[in-house]
Coordinates of C-alpha atoms in Angstrom, one line a residue:
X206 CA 66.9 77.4 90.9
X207 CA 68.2 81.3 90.9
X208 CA 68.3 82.8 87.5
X209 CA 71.9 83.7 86.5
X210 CA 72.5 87.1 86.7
X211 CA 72.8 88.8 83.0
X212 CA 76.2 91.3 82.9
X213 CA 77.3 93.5 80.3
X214 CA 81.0 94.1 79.3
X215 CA 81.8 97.3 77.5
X216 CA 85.1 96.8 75.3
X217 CA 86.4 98.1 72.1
X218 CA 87.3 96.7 68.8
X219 CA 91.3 95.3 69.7
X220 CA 89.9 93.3 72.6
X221 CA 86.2 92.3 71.4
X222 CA 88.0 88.5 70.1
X223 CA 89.8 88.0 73.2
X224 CA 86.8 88.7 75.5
X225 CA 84.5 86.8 73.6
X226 CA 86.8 83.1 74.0
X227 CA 87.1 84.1 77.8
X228 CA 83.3 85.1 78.5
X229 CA 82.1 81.6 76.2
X230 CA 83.8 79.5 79.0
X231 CA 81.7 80.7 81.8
X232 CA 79.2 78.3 83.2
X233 CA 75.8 79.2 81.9
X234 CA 74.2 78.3 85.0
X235 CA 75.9 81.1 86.7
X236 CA 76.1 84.4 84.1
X237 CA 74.5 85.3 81.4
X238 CA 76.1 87.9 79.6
X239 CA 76.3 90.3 76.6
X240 CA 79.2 92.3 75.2
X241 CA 78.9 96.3 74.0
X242 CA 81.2 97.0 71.8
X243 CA 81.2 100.8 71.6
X244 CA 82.9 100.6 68.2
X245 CA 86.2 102.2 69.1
X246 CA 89.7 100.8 69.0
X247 CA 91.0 101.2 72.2
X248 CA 88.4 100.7 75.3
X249 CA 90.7 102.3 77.8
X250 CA 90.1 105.6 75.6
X251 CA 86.4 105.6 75.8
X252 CA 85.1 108.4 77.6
X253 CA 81.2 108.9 79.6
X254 CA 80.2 110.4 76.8
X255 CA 81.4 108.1 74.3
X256 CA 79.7 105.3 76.3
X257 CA 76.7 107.1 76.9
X258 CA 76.4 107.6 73.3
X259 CA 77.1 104.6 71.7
X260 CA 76.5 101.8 74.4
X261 CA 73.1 100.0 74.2
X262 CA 72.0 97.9 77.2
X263 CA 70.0 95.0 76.2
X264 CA 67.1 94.1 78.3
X265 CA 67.2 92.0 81.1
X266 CA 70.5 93.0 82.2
X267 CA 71.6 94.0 85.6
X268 CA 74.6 95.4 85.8
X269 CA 77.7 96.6 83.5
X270 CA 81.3 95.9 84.0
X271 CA 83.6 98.4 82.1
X272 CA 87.4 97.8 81.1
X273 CA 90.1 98.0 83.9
X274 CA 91.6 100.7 82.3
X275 CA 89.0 102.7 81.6
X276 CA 88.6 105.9 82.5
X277 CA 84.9 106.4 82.5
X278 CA 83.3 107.8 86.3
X279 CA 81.5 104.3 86.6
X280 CA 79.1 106.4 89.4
X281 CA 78.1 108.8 86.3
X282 CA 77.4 106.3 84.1
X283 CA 75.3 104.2 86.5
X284 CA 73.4 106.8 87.0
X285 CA 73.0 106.9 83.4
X286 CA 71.8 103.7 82.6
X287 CA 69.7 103.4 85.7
X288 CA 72.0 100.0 86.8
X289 CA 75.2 99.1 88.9
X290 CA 78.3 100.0 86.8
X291 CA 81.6 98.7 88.1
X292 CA 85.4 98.8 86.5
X293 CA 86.6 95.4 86.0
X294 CA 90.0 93.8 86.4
X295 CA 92.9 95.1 84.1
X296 CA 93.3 92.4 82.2
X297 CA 91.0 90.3 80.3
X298 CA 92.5 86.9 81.7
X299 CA 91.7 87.8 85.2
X300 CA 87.8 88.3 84.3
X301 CA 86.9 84.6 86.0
X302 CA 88.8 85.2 89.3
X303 CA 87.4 88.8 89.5
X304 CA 84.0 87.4 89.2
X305 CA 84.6 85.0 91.6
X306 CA 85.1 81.3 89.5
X307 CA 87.9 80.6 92.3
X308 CA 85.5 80.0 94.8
X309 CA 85.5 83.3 96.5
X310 CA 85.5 87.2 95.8
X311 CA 88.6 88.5 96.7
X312 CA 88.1 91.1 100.2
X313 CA 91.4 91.9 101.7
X314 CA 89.5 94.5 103.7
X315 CA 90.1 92.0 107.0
X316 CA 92.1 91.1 109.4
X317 CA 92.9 90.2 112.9
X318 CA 97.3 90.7 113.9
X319 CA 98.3 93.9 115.3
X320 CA 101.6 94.9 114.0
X321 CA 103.7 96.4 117.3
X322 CA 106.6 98.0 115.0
X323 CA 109.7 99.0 116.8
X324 CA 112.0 102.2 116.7
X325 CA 115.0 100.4 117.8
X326 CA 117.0 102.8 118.4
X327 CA 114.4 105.3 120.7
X328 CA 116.8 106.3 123.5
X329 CA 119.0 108.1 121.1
X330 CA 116.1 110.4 119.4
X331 CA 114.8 113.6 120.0
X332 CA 111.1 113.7 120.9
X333 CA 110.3 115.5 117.8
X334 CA 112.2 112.5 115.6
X335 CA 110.5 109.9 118.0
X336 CA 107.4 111.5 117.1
X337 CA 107.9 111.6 113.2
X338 CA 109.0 108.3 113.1
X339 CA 106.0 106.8 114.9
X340 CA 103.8 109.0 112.6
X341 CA 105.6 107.2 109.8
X342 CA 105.0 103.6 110.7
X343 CA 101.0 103.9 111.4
X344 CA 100.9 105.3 108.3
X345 CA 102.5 102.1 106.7
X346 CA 100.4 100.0 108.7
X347 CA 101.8 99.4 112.2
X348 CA 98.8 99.1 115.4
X349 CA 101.1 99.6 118.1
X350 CA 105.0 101.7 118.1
X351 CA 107.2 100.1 120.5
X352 CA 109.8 102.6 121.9
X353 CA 113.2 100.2 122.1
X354 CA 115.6 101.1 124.8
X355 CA 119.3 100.2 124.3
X356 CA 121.4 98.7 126.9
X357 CA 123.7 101.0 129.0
X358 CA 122.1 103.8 127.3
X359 CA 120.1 106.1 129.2
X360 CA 116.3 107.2 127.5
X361 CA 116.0 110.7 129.8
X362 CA 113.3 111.6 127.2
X363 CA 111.3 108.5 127.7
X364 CA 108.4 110.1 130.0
X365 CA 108.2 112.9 127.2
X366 CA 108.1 110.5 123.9
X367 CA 105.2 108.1 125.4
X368 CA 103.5 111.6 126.2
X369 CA 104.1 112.7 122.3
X370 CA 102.8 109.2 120.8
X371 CA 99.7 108.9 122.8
X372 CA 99.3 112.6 122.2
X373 CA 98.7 112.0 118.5
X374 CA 96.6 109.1 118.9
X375 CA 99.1 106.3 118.9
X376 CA 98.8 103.1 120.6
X377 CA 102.6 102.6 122.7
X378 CA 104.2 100.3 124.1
X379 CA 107.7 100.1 125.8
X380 CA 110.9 97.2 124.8
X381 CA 113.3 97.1 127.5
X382 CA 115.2 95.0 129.4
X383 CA 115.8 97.6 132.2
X384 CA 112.7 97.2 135.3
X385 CA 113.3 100.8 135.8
X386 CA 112.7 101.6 132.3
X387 CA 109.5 99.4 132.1
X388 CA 108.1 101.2 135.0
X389 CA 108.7 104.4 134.3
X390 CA 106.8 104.0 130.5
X391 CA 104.3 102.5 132.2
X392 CA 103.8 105.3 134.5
X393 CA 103.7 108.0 131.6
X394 CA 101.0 105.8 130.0
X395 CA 102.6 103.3 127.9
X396 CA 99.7 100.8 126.2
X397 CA 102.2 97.6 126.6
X398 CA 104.9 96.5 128.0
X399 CA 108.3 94.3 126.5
X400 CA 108.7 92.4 128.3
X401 CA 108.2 90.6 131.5
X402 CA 108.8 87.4 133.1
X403 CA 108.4 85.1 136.1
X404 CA 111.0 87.3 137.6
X405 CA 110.0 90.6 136.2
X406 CA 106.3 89.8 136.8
X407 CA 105.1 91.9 139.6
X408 CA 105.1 94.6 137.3
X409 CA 102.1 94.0 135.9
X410 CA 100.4 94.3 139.1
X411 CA 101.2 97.7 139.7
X412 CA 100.0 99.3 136.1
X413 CA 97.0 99.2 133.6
X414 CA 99.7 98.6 130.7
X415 CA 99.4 95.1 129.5
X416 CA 102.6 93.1 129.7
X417 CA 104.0 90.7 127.2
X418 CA 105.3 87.9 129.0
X419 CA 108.1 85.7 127.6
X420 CA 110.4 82.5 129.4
X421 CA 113.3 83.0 131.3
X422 CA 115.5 81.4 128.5
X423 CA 113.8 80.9 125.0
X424 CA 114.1 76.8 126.3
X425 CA 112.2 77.4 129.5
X426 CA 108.7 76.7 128.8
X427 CA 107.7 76.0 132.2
X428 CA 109.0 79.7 132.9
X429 CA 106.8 80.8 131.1
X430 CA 103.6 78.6 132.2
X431 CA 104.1 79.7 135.9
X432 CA 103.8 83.4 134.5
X433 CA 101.0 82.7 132.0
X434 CA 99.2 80.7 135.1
X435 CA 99.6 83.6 137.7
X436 CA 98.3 86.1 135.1
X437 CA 95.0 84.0 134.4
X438 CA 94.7 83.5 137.9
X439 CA 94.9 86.8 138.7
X440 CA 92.3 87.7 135.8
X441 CA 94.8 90.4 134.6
X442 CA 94.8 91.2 130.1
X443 CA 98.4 89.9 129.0
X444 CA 100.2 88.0 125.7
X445 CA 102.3 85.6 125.6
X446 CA 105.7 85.2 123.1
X447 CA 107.6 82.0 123.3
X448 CA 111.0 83.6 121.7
X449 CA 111.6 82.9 117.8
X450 CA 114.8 82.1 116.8
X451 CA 117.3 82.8 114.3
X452 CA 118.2 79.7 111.6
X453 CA 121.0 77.7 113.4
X454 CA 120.2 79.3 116.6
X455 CA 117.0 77.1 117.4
X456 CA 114.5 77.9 114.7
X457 CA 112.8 74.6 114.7
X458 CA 112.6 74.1 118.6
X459 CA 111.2 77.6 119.0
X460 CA 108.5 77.2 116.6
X461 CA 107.9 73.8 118.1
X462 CA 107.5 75.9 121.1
X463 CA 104.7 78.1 119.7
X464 CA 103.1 75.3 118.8
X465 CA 103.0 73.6 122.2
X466 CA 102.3 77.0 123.8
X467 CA 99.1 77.2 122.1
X468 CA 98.0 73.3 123.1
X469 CA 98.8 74.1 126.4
X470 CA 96.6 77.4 126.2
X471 CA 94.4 77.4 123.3
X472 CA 92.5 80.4 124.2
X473 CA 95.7 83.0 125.2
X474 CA 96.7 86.2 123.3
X475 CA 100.5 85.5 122.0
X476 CA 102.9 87.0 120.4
X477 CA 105.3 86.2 117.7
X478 CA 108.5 88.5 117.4
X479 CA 109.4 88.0 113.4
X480 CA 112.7 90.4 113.6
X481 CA 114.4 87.6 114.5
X482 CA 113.9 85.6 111.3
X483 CA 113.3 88.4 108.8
X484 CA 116.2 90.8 110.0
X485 CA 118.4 87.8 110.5
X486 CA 118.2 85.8 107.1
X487 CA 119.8 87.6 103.7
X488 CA 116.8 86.4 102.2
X489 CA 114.1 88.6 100.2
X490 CA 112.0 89.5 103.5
X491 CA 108.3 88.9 101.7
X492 CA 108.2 85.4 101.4
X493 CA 109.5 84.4 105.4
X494 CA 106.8 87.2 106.1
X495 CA 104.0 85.3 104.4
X496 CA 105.3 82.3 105.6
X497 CA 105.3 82.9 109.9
X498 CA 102.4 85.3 109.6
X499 CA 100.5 82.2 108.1
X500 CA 102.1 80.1 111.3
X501 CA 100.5 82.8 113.4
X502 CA 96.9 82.8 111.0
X503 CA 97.2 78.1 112.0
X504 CA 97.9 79.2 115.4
X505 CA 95.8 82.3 116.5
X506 CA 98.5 84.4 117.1
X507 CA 97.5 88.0 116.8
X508 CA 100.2 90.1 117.2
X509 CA 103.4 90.3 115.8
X510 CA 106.2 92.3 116.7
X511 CA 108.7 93.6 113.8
X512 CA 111.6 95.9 113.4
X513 CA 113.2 97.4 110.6
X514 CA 117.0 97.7 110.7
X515 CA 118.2 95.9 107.6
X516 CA 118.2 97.7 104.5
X517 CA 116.5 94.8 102.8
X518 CA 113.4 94.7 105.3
X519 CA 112.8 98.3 104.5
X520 CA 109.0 97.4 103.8
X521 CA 108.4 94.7 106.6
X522 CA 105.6 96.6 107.9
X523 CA 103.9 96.7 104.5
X524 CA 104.6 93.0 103.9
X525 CA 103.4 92.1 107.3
X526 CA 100.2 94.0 106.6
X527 CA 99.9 92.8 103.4
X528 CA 100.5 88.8 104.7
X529 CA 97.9 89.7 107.5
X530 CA 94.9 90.2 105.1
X531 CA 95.9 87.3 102.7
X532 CA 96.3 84.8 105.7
X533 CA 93.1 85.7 107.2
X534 CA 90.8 85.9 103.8
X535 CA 92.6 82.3 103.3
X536 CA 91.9 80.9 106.6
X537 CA 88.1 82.8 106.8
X538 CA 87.3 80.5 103.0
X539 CA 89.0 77.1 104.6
X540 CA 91.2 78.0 101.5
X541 CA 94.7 77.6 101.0
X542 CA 96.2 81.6 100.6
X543 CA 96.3 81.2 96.4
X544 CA 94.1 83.7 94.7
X545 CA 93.7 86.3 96.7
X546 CA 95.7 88.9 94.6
X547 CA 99.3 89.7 94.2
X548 CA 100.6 91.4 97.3
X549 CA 102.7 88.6 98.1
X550 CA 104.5 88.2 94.7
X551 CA 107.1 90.8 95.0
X552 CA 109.4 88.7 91.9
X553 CA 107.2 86.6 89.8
X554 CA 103.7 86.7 88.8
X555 CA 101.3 83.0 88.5
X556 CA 99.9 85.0 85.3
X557 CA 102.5 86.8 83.9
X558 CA 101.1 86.7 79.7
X559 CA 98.4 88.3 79.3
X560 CA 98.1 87.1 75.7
X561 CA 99.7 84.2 73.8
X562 CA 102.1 84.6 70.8
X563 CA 99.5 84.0 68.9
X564 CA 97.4 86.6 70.3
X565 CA 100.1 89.0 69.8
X566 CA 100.8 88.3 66.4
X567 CA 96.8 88.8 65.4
X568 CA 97.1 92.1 67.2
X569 CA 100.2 93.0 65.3
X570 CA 98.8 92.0 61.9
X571 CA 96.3 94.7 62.5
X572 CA 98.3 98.2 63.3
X573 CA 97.8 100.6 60.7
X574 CA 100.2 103.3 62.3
X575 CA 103.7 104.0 62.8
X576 CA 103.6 103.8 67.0
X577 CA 105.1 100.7 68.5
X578 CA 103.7 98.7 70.6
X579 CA 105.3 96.4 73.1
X580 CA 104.2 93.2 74.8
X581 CA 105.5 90.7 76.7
X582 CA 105.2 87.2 76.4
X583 CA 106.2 83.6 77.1
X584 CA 108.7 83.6 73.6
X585 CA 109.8 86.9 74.8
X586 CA 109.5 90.8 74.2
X587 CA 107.2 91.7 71.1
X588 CA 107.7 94.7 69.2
X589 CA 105.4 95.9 66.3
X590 CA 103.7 98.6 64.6
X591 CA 102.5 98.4 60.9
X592 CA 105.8 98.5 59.3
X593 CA 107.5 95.2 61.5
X594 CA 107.1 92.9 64.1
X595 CA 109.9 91.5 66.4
X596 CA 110.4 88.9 69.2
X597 CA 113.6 89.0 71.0
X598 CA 114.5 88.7 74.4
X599 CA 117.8 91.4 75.0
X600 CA 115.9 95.2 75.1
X601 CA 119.0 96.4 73.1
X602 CA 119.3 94.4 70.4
X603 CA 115.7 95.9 69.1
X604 CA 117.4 99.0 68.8
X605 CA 119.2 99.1 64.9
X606 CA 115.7 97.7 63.8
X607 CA 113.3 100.8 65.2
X608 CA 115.0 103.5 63.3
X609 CA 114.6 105.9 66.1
X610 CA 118.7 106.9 66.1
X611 CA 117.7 110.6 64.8
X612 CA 115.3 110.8 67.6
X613 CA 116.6 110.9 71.1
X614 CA 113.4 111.4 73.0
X615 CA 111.6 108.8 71.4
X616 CA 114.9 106.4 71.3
X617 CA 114.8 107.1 75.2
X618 CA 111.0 105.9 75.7
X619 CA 111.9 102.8 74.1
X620 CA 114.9 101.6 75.6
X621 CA 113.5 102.6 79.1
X622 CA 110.0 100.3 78.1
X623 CA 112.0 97.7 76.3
X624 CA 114.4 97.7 79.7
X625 CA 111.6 96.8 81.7
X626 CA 109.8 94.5 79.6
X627 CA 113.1 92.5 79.1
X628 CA 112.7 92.8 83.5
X629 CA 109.7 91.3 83.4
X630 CA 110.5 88.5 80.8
X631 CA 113.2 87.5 82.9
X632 CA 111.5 87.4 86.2
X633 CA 108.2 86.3 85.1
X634 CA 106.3 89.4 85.8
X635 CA 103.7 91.0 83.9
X636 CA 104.4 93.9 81.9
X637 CA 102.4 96.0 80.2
X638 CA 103.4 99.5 78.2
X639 CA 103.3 102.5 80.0
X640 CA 102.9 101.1 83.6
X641 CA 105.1 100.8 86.4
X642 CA 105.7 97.1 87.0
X643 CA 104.0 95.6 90.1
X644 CA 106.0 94.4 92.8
X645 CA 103.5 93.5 95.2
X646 CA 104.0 94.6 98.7
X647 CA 107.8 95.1 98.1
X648 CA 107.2 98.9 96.9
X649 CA 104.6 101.4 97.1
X650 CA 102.4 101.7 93.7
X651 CA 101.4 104.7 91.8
X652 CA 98.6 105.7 93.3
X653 CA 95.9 107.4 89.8
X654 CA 93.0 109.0 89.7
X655 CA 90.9 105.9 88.0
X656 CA 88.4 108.6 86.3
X657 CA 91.3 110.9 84.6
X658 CA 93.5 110.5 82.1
X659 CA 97.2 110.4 82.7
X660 CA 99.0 114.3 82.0
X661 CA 101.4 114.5 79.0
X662 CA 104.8 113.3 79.6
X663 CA 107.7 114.2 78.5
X664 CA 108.8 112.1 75.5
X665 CA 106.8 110.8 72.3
X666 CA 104.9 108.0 73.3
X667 CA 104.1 105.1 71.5
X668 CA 102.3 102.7 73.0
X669 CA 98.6 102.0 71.4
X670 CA 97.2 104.5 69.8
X671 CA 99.7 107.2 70.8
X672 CA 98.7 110.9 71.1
X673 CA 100.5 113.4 68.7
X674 CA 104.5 113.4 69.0
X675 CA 104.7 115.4 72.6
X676 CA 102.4 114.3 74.2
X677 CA 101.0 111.6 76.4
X678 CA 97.7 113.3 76.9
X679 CA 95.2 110.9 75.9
X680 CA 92.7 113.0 75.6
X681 CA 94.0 114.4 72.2
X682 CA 94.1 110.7 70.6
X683 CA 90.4 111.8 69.4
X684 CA 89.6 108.0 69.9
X685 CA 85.9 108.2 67.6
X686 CA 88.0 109.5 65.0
X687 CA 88.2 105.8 63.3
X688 CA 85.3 104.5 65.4
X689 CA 82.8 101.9 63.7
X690 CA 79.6 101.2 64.6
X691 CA 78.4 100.2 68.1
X692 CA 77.0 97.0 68.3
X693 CA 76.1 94.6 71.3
X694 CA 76.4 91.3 70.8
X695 CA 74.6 88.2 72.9
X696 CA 75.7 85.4 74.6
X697 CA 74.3 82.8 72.3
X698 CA 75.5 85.3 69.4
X699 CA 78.9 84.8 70.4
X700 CA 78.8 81.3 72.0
X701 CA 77.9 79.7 69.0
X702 CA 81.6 80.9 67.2
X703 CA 83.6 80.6 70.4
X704 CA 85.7 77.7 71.3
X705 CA 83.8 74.9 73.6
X706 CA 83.9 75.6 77.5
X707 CA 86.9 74.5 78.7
X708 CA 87.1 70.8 80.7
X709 CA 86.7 70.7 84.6
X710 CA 89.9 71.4 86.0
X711 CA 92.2 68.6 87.4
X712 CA 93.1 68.4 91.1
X713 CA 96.1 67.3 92.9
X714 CA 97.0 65.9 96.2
X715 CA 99.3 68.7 98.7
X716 CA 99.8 67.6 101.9
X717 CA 97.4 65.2 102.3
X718 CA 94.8 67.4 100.7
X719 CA 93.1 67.5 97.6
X720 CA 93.3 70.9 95.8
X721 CA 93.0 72.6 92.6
X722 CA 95.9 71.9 90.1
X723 CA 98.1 75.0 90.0
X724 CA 96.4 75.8 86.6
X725 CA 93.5 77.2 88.7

């Protein structure tokens, strides 16, 4: 029998309880564990030095797992303390996942669609705009840009954009229904071509580009069989896209059709054009995305071909990305595609509280200072420093109550955090003060430097432990200047006070499968 590996969590005073009931449910026979508390409030204000200073490592340990938020170099300090030192998840209630109690670590690193994004509207784009559009997309995540022709409008420029694509490194490929079109992108050095059928087919005979063959009519399977069989026979690289459909247009048949396609030829490269669905349907575009790319994960399709016309598919490349590495960690764990982060949750969270009422109200009942804080949860917004606490759930009816009316900065910083925690109350997302809210795939997040603290702003903060009025730099919070002793504190220290490990958790039958209740 292995013996469980012995991790150290460096925290500070407000969250030592918290951590404690969370790290006493861990099975025993998998972690032993230790908590340093380096005697400051706030953890996310500790510094290298303060750590290095006031952190002891017990013996036996072998490695050290410092707060999300923390701004320590983790590199610096494992260098330090002669172990591995790694940041752990923001939030204390996603410590089991992050150490992998769901069953699996969470690697998103993988996966195996190519996205062929489309510029629809090629043929009526300079080179240079053809260029900086393709640029674009592969930054966002798309393998191949398809150049879309237009009917009944010439592309004179076509030879010349292929030219500039491949020129900057870019895998083409050419949509058109005109033969003469096809051939001549071919010809300039087009990767693909879209798209060709029984009719169409000698094409592909005459070029290295490798065709995407599709039916005659979306209904004529055997169309595209004949094609499928005189490529294989021929021994000639090609994919295969059975046509999806828009809802009341043949949907159901089409997929059907995917379905059968793959019987037929289980060991084809296909195709699945989502535009169809996703531009189609007035419908928030990241679930249908996780939804057919998980189609294509069951039936080894691996590429997809997407477009972006609609204003509210602005991010389908994202989303498709996103879905891609989900799909394939799910299907690579026999797993179904639940706990493998929240890229996919654009609206609602499965978490959203980080703490409890309860949990709140303790935290309240210990601010000394005037600064509010602000928390979200399942009773609604929480509002508190040392002087009141309030739970509401309209943003501006908080506003008589803070006494901020003589100061508009700070009256500013509050209705804007209040505004967005009332957001995330409503949708049941998580908030936390001073963050942008997460909205998975659906928008681009702040990318920070995870060693540095954020600049001042330019209103009063007052979220924990606020800097001076001014400023938002948190390095002038002097976080040691109430600091109490360090101490580190062991498992059966702790265990012996926190509450009982938790039962097993129930299951539930989904489909004809048992799986973990949704509590997991």
């Amino acid at each position: 029998m292995s013996i469980p590996e012995h991790i150290v969590f460096v925290t500070g005073r407000l969250a030592r309880a918290r951590l404690e009931k969370t790290l006493a449910g861990l099975p025993a026979d998998r972690f032993r564990w230790s908590i340093a508390d380096a005697g400051v409030k706030v953890a996310a204000l500790m510094t290298e030095e303060i750590i290095r200073r006031r952190v002891e490592i017990p013996e036996g340990a072998t490695r050290i797992v410092l707060p999300g938020r923390c701004r320590a170099n983790p590199e610096a300090l494992a260098n330090h303390f002669g172990l591995p030192v790694e940041r752990g998840p923001d939030e204390i209630v996603d410590l089991p996942a992050w150490l992998g109690l769901a069953g699996r670590k969470l690697d998103l690193s993988r996966q195996d669609i190519k996205i062929f994004s489309e510029i629809v509207d090629a043929s009526k784009m300079t080179v240079a705009e053809i260029l900086a559009k393709g640029r674009d997309l592969a930054r966002r995540g798309a393998d191949v840009i398809d150049l879309g022709g237009l009917p009944d409008t010439p592309f004179p420029h076509l030879e010349e954009a292929v030219a500039a694509l491949k020129g900057a490194g870019l895998t083409v490929s050419v949509d058109s229904f005109s033969i003469d079109e096809l051939t001549r992108g071919a010809r300039a050095g087009a990767d693909y071509l879209l798209s060709l059928n029984e009719e169409t087919l000698d094409l592909a005979f005459e070029t290295d580009a490798v065709p995407v063959l599709v039916p005659m009519r979306p209904d004529d399977l055997p169309s595209l069989d004949r094609a499928i069989a005189r490529m294989r026979d021929a021994g000639r690289p090609f994919l295969a896209d059975p046509i999806l459909e828009p809802i009341h247009h043949g949907l159901v048949d089409s997929i059907a059709r995917y379905r059968d396609t793959r019987a037929r030829w289980p060991d084809i490269e296909m195709m699945m054009g989502t535009g169809n669905l996703t531009e189609l349907t007035e419908a928030d575009s990241l679930g249908v995305t996780a939804l057919l790319v998980g189609m294509c994960s069951e039936l080894a399709i691996r590429s997809v071909l997407i477009v972006q016309v609609s204003n509210h598919t602005r991010r389908t490349i994202e989303e498709h990305d996103a879905a891609r590495r989900v799909m394939y960690a799910a299907r690579e764990d026999a797993a179904l595609p639940k706990g493998y982060g929240r890229a996919l949750l654009g609206l609602h969270d499965k978490r959203p509280y980080v703490q409890s009422p309860e949990e709140v109200a303790q935290a309240a009942a210990e601010v000394r200072d005037p600064n509010f804080r602000i928390a979200v949860a399942a009773d609604g917004i929480h509002v508190y420093n040392r002087d009141i606490h309030r739970v509401g759930t309209d943003a501006m009816a908080f506003f008589p109550e803070l006494d901020v009316a003589s100061d508009g900065a700070h009256a500013f910083y509050l209705g804007a955090e209040l505004a967005k925690a009332e957001t995330a109350w409503r949708l049941g997302k998580r908030y936390v003060q001073d963050e942008p809210l997460d909205w998975g795939a659906s928008a681009d997040a702040e990318v920070e430097d995870a060693t540095a603290f954020k600049k001042a702003g330019h209103t009063r903060h007052s979220g924990p432990d606020a800097p001076p009025p001014g400023t938002r730099d948190a390095r002038l919070t002097r976080p040691e200047a109430d600091a109490a002793p360090p101490e580190t504190l062991s498992e059966p220290e702790v265990r012996a006070e926190a509450p009982a490990e938790p039962p097993p958790k129930s299951k539930k039958i989904v489909c004809g499968r048992l799986v973990p209740s949704d509590e997991s």
